[in-house]
Amino acid sequence: MSAMSDSRITSVSTEARVFPPPAAFAASARIGSREAYDAVYARSIQEPEAFWAEQAQSFHWFTPHERVLEWQAPHAKWFVGGTTNLAYNCLDRHLAGPRADATAIVFEGEPGDVVRYTYRELHAEVCRLANALTQLGVVAGDRVGIYMGMVPEAAMAMLACARLGAVHTVIFGGFAAEAIRDRLNDAGAKVVLTQDAAWRRGGQVPLKAQVDRALADVPSVEHVVVLQRMAEAPALGERDYDWRTLVAAQSAEHEAPALDAEHPLFILYTSGTTGKPKGVLHSTGGYMVGTALTTRHVFELRDDDVYWCTADVGWITGHSYVVYGPLCNGATVMMYEGAPNHPAPDRFWELIAKHKISILYTAPTAIRAFIKWGDEHPQRHDLSSLRLLGTVGEPINPEAWMWYREVIGGERCPIVDTWWQTETGGIMMTPLPGSIPAKPGSCCLPFFGVSPKILRDNGEEAEPNEGGLLVIDKPWPSMLRTIWGDDERFRATYFSRFEGKYFTGDGARRDADGYFWVMGRVDDVVNVAGHRLGTAEVESVLVAHEAVAEAAVVGRPDELKGQALVGFVTLKGGVTATEELRAALIDKVSADIGKFARPDAVIWADALPKTRSGKIMRRLLARLAAGETELGDVTTLEDAAVLASLRDREGEDE
Ligand code: WTA
């Protein structure tokens, strides 16, 4: 483990401090007082249909809905009978108004190249790309894979699909060939949009090469469109098209079709408790209303803002809060391609000063890295353009929150700690910056229409400050609709733990003021640097190695990444445990899933601790990996000697 001594990262504050909304902020906010929030929230829960019908009015619908909600747990339909088009709402709707020639996207590449698109220009690009996809035979309902870096064309790709009603599945650029293959096959993708390579820390990350490797085994894919990002033109195969050539030949006019409110919008794969990633399916109308409304209120967005969410488009945060939510609001969105520490650890602060960024939304893991790199980096730059800060992806420790507030926010910017998930589509719990006093480390209160509860195992509601399981007991517009191709898994994963209620997989408590404190996952999902990983996914890669008999992967606390992966591996008889083998196993995880999923340590085990019924005792292994000596109840452990052998071997990795 890294030997980091900065107490601002590691120590746990017991002080429950409260930070009221800054007066200047509250004065101009849409919801400017706690009373105002309470009133709107109460109405959203007591009269959800009337509330959401009103919210839906600020969007363009080709035909209005007939019913707001049809709820037959676990299946929800929102804005039933309504037709709309999300890309139309993100683009065309702004062309008649004052935002037409405002900047929609300002992009800075890692080498420093800057490109801007106004809404009018972005609209034209998306129309051309939609026409190009049509030429390639893409029709509404077809699935399109997108495997790209953080370039404006990635957003265009998503918008072009949404415009046609083609279902996109964006695959994070950090995933390797096998993970890409599995996702494209599960989705049955017809076309893949990619780029030659992306800049990262001064090097080129090859993307097209990974796609080529993946496609050796994906029969459904007919065409690949390749964006040239690097100086040299990429080699194109038979099914490949050069993006710019293809798009330049198209008309910039394209009429957005009216799509049913429940038309599938995208599939985004996320990790669960089994080895197979889940294709979370979101649909058009509810997702649009949910993401746009949260963006407007949580970030208190104004026309003069320059808004920067640092998430990659490959994750849900990039979908909802880089692309759809902000563009639906006519915002000016910053996109940055590369690493936060290239060429130097002050790159983010340089970008903020240069582009006059006013809203910054990033992850606690990034904030902890900035703390480690030193205050001198932000202090060298003029950060006075910032007026609001946000975090997402994992619990933020109060010390990191305080640092963010003081060093980045100059003590004047409210901080919104937003809790939500791939499955929820949009932000579910957060302080509203003009009305809800924030407590460092708490995601505070539910957003409008969201009904979170903390339950005991038996389904009773927990007392204040009693830890329990976080559930949402009412449907909300941007909720997932199903797991692609596996509705039974959808029901079993989310709606069977407590019949008819959505189970989040998180543990949490609610304090005496009604504030929520999310503690982390209670399932076999690990949050590594804000990336959600299923331990079973990594285990299945390890056991696929010829030397491995059995493997168990757990998370252990990590000061920078939140959690890090540790693999316990039992080798087949006759195989010798060597450093080379250890490195080979870690490399295999990089090659099959991606570098970000690499275990920090591999611990050799003569056998894995199991219950008498043969289940691997992962919780025990997690405590061992965390270096705890008090291992709790081990009476169900099949063979106590196994434990002794593990303890002895653990030291080898430290
Ligand atoms: C965790 C990311 C505490 C949580 C948007 C959740 C958080 C998982 C927070 C979803 C937060 C996200 N405080 N924990 N503010 N935000 N999480 O699907 O465990 O990548 O279940 O969505 O991240 O991760 P996902």
XYZ file of C-alpha atoms and ligand atoms in Angstrom:
679
model
C 0.000 0.000 0.000
C 1.198 3.518 -0.647
C 2.676 5.142 2.413
C 0.788 8.381 2.360
C 0.979 10.471 5.445
C -1.245 13.392 4.590
C -3.734 13.478 7.446
C -6.198 15.419 5.336
C -6.747 12.267 3.323
C -6.747 9.610 5.988
C -8.085 10.880 9.272
C -11.795 10.608 9.897
C -13.526 13.676 11.202
C -16.147 13.195 13.876
C -17.115 16.828 13.796
C -20.482 17.231 12.112
C -20.035 20.598 10.460
C -22.781 22.239 8.475
C -22.227 24.656 5.596
C -25.286 26.722 4.692
C -25.698 27.821 1.063
C -23.620 30.964 0.434
C -25.946 33.987 0.674
C -25.089 35.328 -2.772
C -25.814 31.922 -4.211
C -29.132 31.443 -2.443
C -30.293 34.893 -3.540
C -30.218 34.002 -7.229
C -31.049 30.286 -7.013
C -34.170 28.728 -8.503
C -34.847 27.030 -5.176
C -33.523 29.559 -2.685
C -34.464 28.268 0.765
C -34.916 25.075 2.716
C -38.645 25.824 2.928
C -38.853 26.125 -0.847
C -37.062 22.788 -1.271
C -39.320 21.115 1.305
C -42.451 22.354 -0.438
C -41.390 21.213 -3.919
C -40.115 17.892 -2.575
C -43.327 17.208 -0.645
C -45.410 17.861 -3.726
C -43.159 15.650 -5.893
C -43.786 12.740 -3.521
C -47.452 13.367 -2.765
C -48.536 14.173 -6.313
C -45.824 12.622 -8.476
C -47.875 12.503 -11.659
C -48.880 16.164 -11.510
C -45.309 17.132 -10.609
C -43.702 15.221 -13.477
C -46.348 16.270 -15.982
C -45.411 19.879 -15.226
C -41.685 19.149 -15.552
C -42.247 17.467 -18.914
C -43.682 20.691 -20.307
C -40.312 22.348 -20.691
C -39.318 19.848 -23.386
C -40.327 19.374 -26.997
C -42.798 16.543 -27.520
C -44.113 15.678 -30.963
C -47.201 14.286 -29.237
C -47.964 14.797 -25.554
C -48.247 11.861 -23.179
C -51.595 10.309 -22.307
C -50.586 9.008 -18.890
C -47.620 10.105 -16.802
C -46.809 6.739 -15.247
C -47.659 3.090 -15.613
C -46.070 1.163 -12.749
C -46.274 -2.577 -12.570
C -43.285 -3.378 -10.410
C -40.579 -3.863 -11.509
C -41.602 -2.300 -14.814
C -42.192 1.415 -15.196
C -43.387 3.361 -18.220
C -43.176 7.127 -18.071
C -44.962 9.677 -20.237
C -46.936 6.871 -21.844
C -48.125 7.634 -25.364
C -45.848 10.675 -25.684
C -43.349 10.946 -28.526
C -40.150 12.962 -28.473
C -36.532 12.923 -29.610
C -33.698 13.479 -27.164
C -31.258 14.787 -29.780
C -33.907 17.246 -30.962
C -34.245 18.470 -27.390
C -30.470 18.761 -27.015
C -29.927 20.562 -30.331
C -32.798 21.659 -32.596
C -34.782 23.144 -29.716
C -31.994 25.664 -29.073
C -31.654 26.770 -32.711
C -34.678 29.047 -32.608
C -33.516 30.829 -29.454
C -30.615 32.769 -27.983
C -28.444 29.667 -27.494
C -28.180 28.883 -31.231
C -24.773 30.529 -31.579
C -23.625 29.926 -28.017
C -20.854 27.419 -27.507
C -22.209 23.929 -26.922
C -18.881 22.119 -26.598
C -15.415 23.487 -25.992
C -12.860 20.745 -26.370
C -9.224 20.735 -25.366
C -7.064 17.818 -26.385
C -4.209 16.651 -24.228
C -1.636 18.199 -26.585
C -3.449 21.546 -26.140
C -5.510 21.732 -29.345
C -8.816 23.566 -28.794
C -11.998 23.134 -30.837
C -15.382 24.778 -30.246
C -18.821 23.947 -31.576
C -21.815 26.240 -31.288
C -25.214 24.615 -30.975
C -25.798 25.355 -34.656
C -22.533 23.679 -35.627
C -23.047 20.715 -33.346
C -26.513 20.254 -34.793
C -25.094 20.177 -38.328
C -22.388 17.652 -37.365
C -24.898 15.372 -35.650
C -27.262 15.557 -38.641
C -24.421 14.601 -41.000
C -23.430 11.695 -38.806
C -27.054 10.552 -38.504
C -27.279 10.594 -42.307
C -24.020 8.629 -42.514
C -25.314 5.985 -40.128
C -28.507 5.758 -42.149
C -26.389 5.188 -45.258
C -24.694 2.308 -43.428
C -28.104 0.751 -42.852
C -28.656 1.767 -39.235
C -32.349 2.060 -38.369
C -34.253 2.735 -35.147
C -33.771 -0.072 -32.668
C -30.388 -1.197 -34.076
C -27.506 -1.252 -31.598
C -24.376 0.799 -32.229
C -21.134 0.373 -30.266
C -19.098 3.481 -29.431
C -15.498 2.947 -28.287
C -13.816 6.332 -28.224
C -11.843 8.701 -26.075
C -12.996 12.069 -24.767
C -13.409 13.901 -28.058
C -16.432 15.908 -29.250
C -17.132 13.232 -31.856
C -17.969 10.799 -29.039
C -20.804 13.095 -27.975
C -21.816 13.497 -31.633
C -21.908 9.713 -31.990
C -24.241 9.372 -29.012
C -26.478 12.191 -30.228
C -26.626 10.813 -33.781
C -27.766 7.437 -32.436
C -30.319 9.054 -30.129
C -31.578 11.061 -33.083
C -32.180 7.950 -35.170
C -33.508 5.884 -32.307
C -30.499 3.572 -32.611
C -29.513 2.207 -29.209
C -25.933 3.154 -28.373
C -23.679 1.225 -26.123
C -20.633 3.239 -25.168
C -17.701 1.132 -24.028
C -15.163 2.924 -21.829
C -11.882 3.431 -23.699
C -10.000 1.716 -20.851
C -11.631 -1.635 -21.611
C -9.590 -4.170 -23.555
C -10.547 -6.461 -26.435
C -12.309 -9.247 -24.546
C -14.466 -6.883 -22.562
C -15.348 -5.048 -25.786
C -16.188 -8.311 -27.517
C -18.493 -9.476 -24.715
C -20.368 -6.175 -24.643
C -20.781 -5.912 -28.429
C -21.971 -9.515 -28.601
C -24.423 -9.105 -25.770
C -25.859 -5.989 -27.405
C -25.777 -7.485 -30.917
C -24.180 -4.311 -32.297
C -24.420 -3.682 -36.044
C -21.979 -0.786 -36.350
C -19.031 0.379 -34.218
C -17.790 3.962 -34.025
C -14.215 4.328 -32.860
C -11.012 6.305 -33.371
C -7.449 5.387 -34.217
C -6.022 6.347 -30.829
C -6.438 8.780 -27.957
C -3.860 10.929 -26.157
C -3.123 9.938 -22.582
C -0.142 11.149 -20.565
C 1.719 12.053 -23.710
C 1.266 8.611 -25.249
C -1.182 7.244 -27.784
C -3.711 4.733 -26.496
C -4.633 2.556 -29.474
C -8.399 2.142 -29.710
C -8.969 0.839 -33.229
C -6.495 -2.008 -32.630
C -8.534 -3.177 -29.620
C -11.701 -3.045 -31.709
C -10.038 -5.120 -34.439
C -9.033 -7.740 -31.883
C -12.521 -7.774 -30.389
C -14.273 -8.012 -33.757
C -12.569 -11.270 -34.681
C -15.383 -12.752 -32.646
C -18.387 -10.458 -33.082
C -20.420 -11.655 -36.071
C -23.148 -9.004 -35.785
C -20.891 -6.025 -36.600
C -21.063 -5.020 -40.281
C -19.279 -1.668 -40.371
C -16.689 0.273 -38.389
C -16.333 4.042 -38.634
C -12.894 5.310 -37.643
C -12.150 8.865 -36.568
C -8.587 9.963 -37.286
C -7.189 11.707 -34.202
C -3.461 11.228 -34.862
C -1.272 12.700 -37.598
C -0.989 9.571 -39.644
C -4.061 8.160 -41.389
C -5.060 4.812 -39.881
C -5.008 1.670 -42.005
C -8.569 0.783 -42.946
C -9.856 -2.735 -43.535
C -12.707 -3.849 -45.747
C -15.556 -3.025 -43.384
C -13.948 0.238 -42.162
C -14.882 3.784 -43.144
C -12.949 6.964 -42.543
C -15.221 9.081 -40.308
C -14.479 12.481 -41.866
C -14.748 11.293 -45.469
C -18.015 9.532 -44.755
C -19.525 12.464 -42.869
C -18.325 15.194 -45.267
C -20.362 13.617 -48.042
C -23.635 13.938 -46.091
C -26.290 16.604 -45.921
C -26.380 18.747 -42.775
C -30.152 18.441 -42.733
C -31.865 15.629 -40.962
C -35.376 15.520 -39.652
C -35.505 14.055 -36.167
C -38.138 11.320 -36.026
C -40.764 11.219 -33.284
C -39.832 8.350 -30.983
C -41.976 6.771 -28.338
C -41.188 8.023 -24.822
C -40.267 4.448 -23.911
C -38.087 3.904 -26.994
C -34.787 2.374 -25.797
C -32.074 5.032 -25.697
C -28.906 3.253 -24.632
C -27.430 0.185 -23.026
C -24.596 0.790 -20.591
C -22.804 -2.199 -19.164
C -22.046 -2.176 -15.482
C -20.651 -4.641 -13.011
C -22.719 -6.838 -10.793
C -22.217 -9.813 -8.544
C -21.708 -12.367 -11.309
C -18.987 -12.447 -13.926
C -21.227 -11.251 -16.729
C -21.672 -7.463 -16.876
C -25.236 -6.225 -16.893
C -26.548 -4.217 -19.835
C -28.490 -1.496 -18.059
C -31.190 -0.225 -20.417
C -32.434 3.352 -20.310
C -35.278 4.755 -22.362
C -35.925 8.134 -23.942
C -38.547 10.334 -22.261
C -38.012 9.665 -18.566
C -34.235 9.764 -18.867
C -34.439 13.086 -20.731
C -36.679 14.744 -18.155
C -34.718 13.300 -15.217
C -31.216 14.195 -16.375
C -32.148 17.654 -17.644
C -34.038 18.590 -14.484
C -31.268 17.413 -12.154
C -28.635 19.247 -14.205
C -30.618 22.486 -13.993
C -31.204 22.348 -10.223
C -28.172 20.539 -8.840
C -25.674 22.705 -10.718
C -27.937 25.750 -10.702
C -26.976 26.130 -14.333
C -26.982 29.569 -15.988
C -26.365 30.587 -19.594
C -23.031 32.209 -18.754
C -21.648 29.091 -17.066
C -18.810 27.074 -18.490
C -19.602 23.656 -17.128
C -17.029 20.895 -16.742
C -17.829 17.358 -15.681
C -14.548 15.456 -15.841
C -16.128 12.001 -16.230
C -15.455 9.890 -19.297
C -18.365 9.355 -21.698
C -17.800 5.625 -21.175
C -19.459 5.836 -17.754
C -22.962 6.903 -16.765
C -21.739 10.247 -15.437
C -20.429 11.060 -18.896
C -23.747 10.085 -20.482
C -25.994 12.051 -18.135
C -23.794 14.983 -17.112
C -21.373 15.543 -19.991
C -23.789 14.961 -22.841
C -27.543 14.703 -22.323
C -28.365 16.718 -19.185
C -26.224 19.792 -19.938
C -26.953 19.926 -23.682
C -30.681 19.636 -23.017
C -30.245 22.789 -20.927
C -28.298 24.629 -23.626
C -25.154 24.671 -21.474
C -21.579 25.331 -22.544
C -19.824 22.032 -21.892
C -16.079 21.590 -21.489
C -14.516 18.333 -22.673
C -10.892 17.486 -21.928
C -9.199 14.518 -23.528
C -6.301 13.579 -21.324
C -4.818 12.989 -17.899
C -5.063 15.492 -15.022
C -1.301 15.429 -14.549
C -0.071 15.900 -18.070
C 2.175 17.640 -18.811
C 2.161 18.706 -15.130
C -0.022 18.178 -12.041
C -1.690 21.555 -12.567
C -3.385 20.759 -15.883
C -6.930 20.924 -14.455
C -6.298 24.290 -12.809
C -4.714 25.636 -15.963
C -7.820 24.543 -17.906
C -10.120 26.200 -15.374
C -8.254 29.508 -15.561
C -7.919 29.399 -19.347
C -11.530 28.496 -20.172
C -13.066 30.410 -17.235
C -14.796 27.294 -15.996
C -17.495 28.062 -13.452
C -18.786 24.595 -12.511
C -16.490 21.653 -11.781
C -17.922 18.152 -11.232
C -15.347 15.463 -10.479
C -14.630 12.355 -8.373
C -13.307 12.062 -4.811
C -10.473 9.852 -6.057
C -9.254 12.740 -8.232
C -9.515 15.161 -5.323
C -7.406 12.865 -3.144
C -4.773 12.725 -5.874
C -4.738 16.542 -6.104
C -4.226 16.777 -2.339
C -1.281 14.438 -2.609
C 0.264 16.367 -5.509
C 0.293 19.538 -3.408
C -1.571 22.811 -2.913
C 0.988 24.763 -4.894
C -0.488 23.510 -8.178
C -3.992 24.982 -7.796
C -2.575 27.992 -5.966
C -0.553 28.974 -9.019
C -3.728 29.586 -11.042
C -6.641 31.994 -11.000
C -9.616 29.847 -10.019
C -11.944 32.774 -9.355
C -14.243 31.785 -12.244
C -15.436 28.749 -10.233
C -18.774 29.179 -8.514
C -19.915 25.627 -7.819
C -18.172 22.302 -7.164
C -19.549 18.779 -7.356
C -18.442 15.231 -6.583
C -19.712 11.810 -7.610
C -18.811 8.164 -7.736
C -17.888 7.190 -4.201
C -18.166 8.477 -0.668
C -16.034 11.574 -0.117
C -14.098 11.717 3.133
C -14.772 14.955 5.056
C -11.098 15.978 4.844
C -11.088 15.821 1.058
C -14.387 17.748 1.049
C -12.840 20.482 3.212
C -9.771 20.708 0.990
C -11.961 20.964 -2.112
C -13.947 23.754 -0.475
C -10.963 25.738 0.737
C -8.222 25.227 -1.826
C -10.302 24.876 -5.002
C -13.510 26.678 -4.067
C -11.872 29.539 -2.168
C -14.522 28.978 0.546
C -17.127 30.640 -1.660
C -18.376 27.736 -3.789
C -21.082 25.373 -2.563
C -20.257 21.674 -2.944
C -22.800 19.166 -4.192
C -21.978 15.569 -3.218
C -24.236 13.640 -5.573
C -25.209 10.025 -4.960
C -26.581 7.988 -7.829
C -25.859 4.953 -10.017
C -25.726 3.711 -13.595
C -29.141 2.228 -12.913
C -30.724 5.415 -11.586
C -29.822 7.371 -14.745
C -29.572 10.654 -12.876
C -28.686 12.187 -9.529
C -30.854 10.839 -6.684
C -29.482 12.461 -3.544
C -27.597 15.730 -3.243
C -27.735 19.054 -1.534
C -29.329 21.705 -3.758
C -26.751 24.494 -3.765
C -29.106 27.376 -3.014
C -31.296 25.737 -0.421
C -29.822 22.778 1.426
C -27.042 23.217 4.005
C -24.273 20.709 3.223
C -22.537 18.348 5.634
C -19.119 17.138 4.457
C -19.330 13.427 3.657
C -23.106 13.318 3.326
C -25.017 13.312 0.040
C -27.666 15.126 2.087
C -31.257 14.906 0.860
C -33.237 13.275 -1.954
C -33.859 15.090 -5.212
C -37.463 15.770 -6.250
C -39.515 12.630 -6.723
C -36.920 10.344 -5.128
C -38.023 8.271 -2.143
C -35.026 6.627 -0.444
C -35.398 4.427 2.627
C -32.929 2.654 4.914
C -34.153 -0.847 5.662
C -33.114 -3.600 8.006
C -32.627 -7.096 6.621
C -36.205 -7.924 7.569
C -37.591 -4.976 5.621
C -38.404 -2.750 8.596
C -37.218 0.838 8.441
C -34.033 1.502 10.400
C -33.893 4.047 13.205
C -32.000 7.327 12.714
C -28.254 6.638 12.547
C -28.780 2.892 12.329
C -26.951 1.436 9.336
C -29.059 -0.504 6.840
C -29.711 -1.189 3.181
C -30.502 1.685 0.868
C -33.630 1.195 -1.237
C -35.800 3.468 -3.360
C -39.425 2.597 -2.791
C -41.091 4.560 -5.594
C -40.379 4.622 -9.340
C -38.665 7.695 -10.857
C -38.517 8.804 -14.508
C -34.827 8.086 -15.278
C -34.775 4.614 -13.706
C -33.415 1.684 -15.683
C -36.103 -0.204 -17.550
C -34.517 -3.653 -17.584
C -31.273 -5.517 -18.147
C -30.812 -5.951 -21.871
C -31.875 -9.461 -22.843
C -32.332 -10.601 -19.251
C -35.472 -9.274 -17.634
C -35.394 -12.037 -15.036
C -31.967 -10.914 -13.855
C -33.322 -7.358 -13.687
C -36.108 -8.469 -11.371
C -33.899 -10.738 -9.297
C -31.069 -8.209 -8.885
C -33.042 -5.118 -8.003
C -36.592 -5.986 -7.004
C -36.481 -9.282 -5.138
C -34.503 -8.354 -2.002
C -37.495 -6.263 -0.926
C -40.483 -7.101 -3.101
C -41.393 -4.240 -5.444
C -38.733 -1.846 -4.106
C -35.520 -0.954 -5.913
C -32.497 -2.253 -3.984
C -29.397 -0.156 -4.625
C -26.706 -2.559 -3.378
C -25.432 0.201 -1.066
C -25.370 0.371 2.702
C -26.253 3.711 4.300
C -27.672 5.499 7.298
C -29.855 8.533 7.759
C -29.003 10.907 10.581
C -31.366 12.663 12.956
C -31.695 15.595 10.506
C -32.788 13.203 7.752
C -29.425 13.447 5.941
C -28.172 10.363 4.111
C -24.678 8.932 4.570
C -23.792 6.278 1.999
C -21.193 3.836 3.309
C -20.503 1.803 0.153
C -21.488 -1.443 -1.525
C -22.834 -4.376 0.401
C -22.445 -6.749 -2.557
C -19.406 -8.044 -4.426
C -18.909 -4.811 -6.305
C -15.740 -2.834 -5.643
C -15.231 0.854 -6.344
C -11.676 1.380 -7.590
C -10.879 5.039 -8.241
C -14.565 5.648 -8.914
C -14.699 2.758 -11.391
C -17.245 0.153 -10.526
C -15.883 -3.374 -10.843
C -17.412 -6.761 -10.161
C -14.981 -8.978 -8.272
C -16.449 -11.983 -10.086
C -15.451 -10.472 -13.429
C -11.814 -10.319 -12.351
C -12.007 -13.778 -10.777
C -13.215 -15.311 -14.013
C -10.181 -13.881 -15.824
C -7.815 -15.298 -13.199
C -9.319 -18.795 -13.197
C -9.119 -18.847 -16.989
C -5.314 -18.928 -16.613
C -3.978 -22.459 -17.012
C -2.035 -22.352 -13.736
C -4.950 -21.305 -11.561
C -7.255 -23.672 -9.694
C -9.320 -21.141 -7.809
C -9.388 -17.401 -7.221
C -11.217 -14.928 -5.029
C -10.970 -11.178 -5.518
C -11.865 -8.646 -2.844
C -11.499 -4.916 -2.289
C -9.284 -3.409 0.375
C -9.302 0.220 1.522
C -6.896 2.423 -0.418
C -6.076 5.983 0.547
C -6.073 7.267 -3.015
C -8.368 4.983 -4.977
C -10.961 4.407 -2.261
C -10.587 0.680 -2.800
C -7.985 -1.500 -4.495
C -8.334 -5.090 -5.700
C -6.574 -7.998 -4.029
C -6.671 -11.463 -5.567
C -6.299 -14.660 -3.537
C -5.153 -17.418 -5.869
C -4.848 -21.156 -5.426
C -2.616 -22.767 -8.023
C -3.115 -26.134 -9.671
C -1.116 -29.064 -8.286
C 2.510 -29.081 -9.431
C 2.547 -25.395 -10.398
C 5.137 -23.286 -8.594
C 4.257 -19.846 -7.377
C 6.761 -17.447 -8.928
C 7.029 -13.685 -9.363
C 6.717 -14.238 -13.125
C 3.427 -16.038 -12.649
C 2.159 -13.293 -10.375
C 3.012 -10.691 -13.035
C 1.462 -12.865 -15.752
C -1.826 -13.060 -13.851
C -1.953 -9.304 -13.334
C -1.125 -8.754 -17.019
C -3.907 -11.102 -18.019
C -6.429 -8.929 -16.186
C -5.046 -5.874 -18.039
C -5.250 -7.638 -21.359
C -8.725 -9.097 -20.907
C -10.596 -6.399 -19.005
C -8.380 -3.319 -18.930
C -5.561 -1.765 -16.933
C -7.917 -0.093 -14.476
C -9.070 -3.534 -13.250
C -5.558 -4.765 -12.344
C -5.269 -6.183 -8.812
C -2.772 -4.338 -6.619
C -1.705 -7.607 -5.042
C -1.968 -11.316 -5.726
C -1.711 -13.494 -2.638
C -0.971 -17.201 -3.023
C -3.264 -19.432 -1.007
C -2.972 -23.182 -0.399
C -6.746 -23.184 -0.296
C -9.478 -20.566 -0.009
C -11.494 -20.281 3.182
C -14.964 -21.697 2.615
C -18.127 -22.263 4.547
C -19.243 -25.851 5.051
C -21.590 -25.409 2.123
C -18.600 -24.545 -0.060
C -19.027 -20.775 -0.440
C -15.828 -18.736 -0.482
C -15.797 -16.474 2.574
C -15.136 -13.229 0.764
C -15.855 -11.009 3.716
C -13.205 -12.781 5.721
C -10.732 -12.425 2.863
C -11.587 -8.723 2.618
C -10.759 -8.259 6.290
C -7.544 -10.162 5.815
C -6.636 -8.069 2.785
C -7.291 -4.921 4.819
C -4.761 -6.164 7.347
C -7.291 -6.651 10.117
C -6.291 -9.110 12.767
C -9.734 -9.426 14.311
C -11.493 -11.584 11.766
C -14.876 -11.911 13.414
C -16.934 -15.066 13.344
C -15.021 -17.840 11.639
C -16.950 -20.711 13.124
C -18.323 -21.672 9.732
C -14.848 -21.860 8.296
C -14.308 -25.320 6.949
C -10.656 -25.591 7.742
C -9.052 -23.206 10.194
C -5.620 -24.171 8.889
C -6.427 -22.436 5.605
C -6.636 -19.173 7.463
C -3.308 -19.678 9.153
C -1.631 -20.345 5.818
C -3.142 -17.171 4.345
C -2.012 -14.997 7.211
C 1.513 -16.264 6.807
C 1.619 -15.525 3.131
C 0.078 -12.131 3.210
C 3.247 -10.374 4.228
C 4.840 -11.345 0.918
C 3.024 -8.592 -0.935
C 3.559 -5.675 1.355
C -21.126 4.734 -5.367
C -21.804 6.385 -10.654
C -21.181 7.613 -1.993
C -22.238 3.889 -4.758
C -22.719 7.627 -10.744
C -23.079 3.517 -5.958
C -21.390 6.943 -4.184
C -22.039 3.349 -7.036
C -21.671 8.270 -4.583
C -22.592 3.578 -8.420
C -21.661 9.289 -3.571
C -21.743 6.987 -6.332
N -21.419 8.905 -2.300
N -21.148 6.628 -2.904
N -21.877 10.567 -3.847
N -21.872 8.259 -5.926
N -21.433 6.173 -5.301
O -22.955 2.899 -11.339
O -21.672 2.753 -4.166
O -20.617 3.793 -11.611
O -23.826 2.331 -5.763
O -22.534 5.258 -10.943
O -21.029 4.332 -6.721
O -21.565 3.557 -9.379
P -21.889 3.818 -10.903
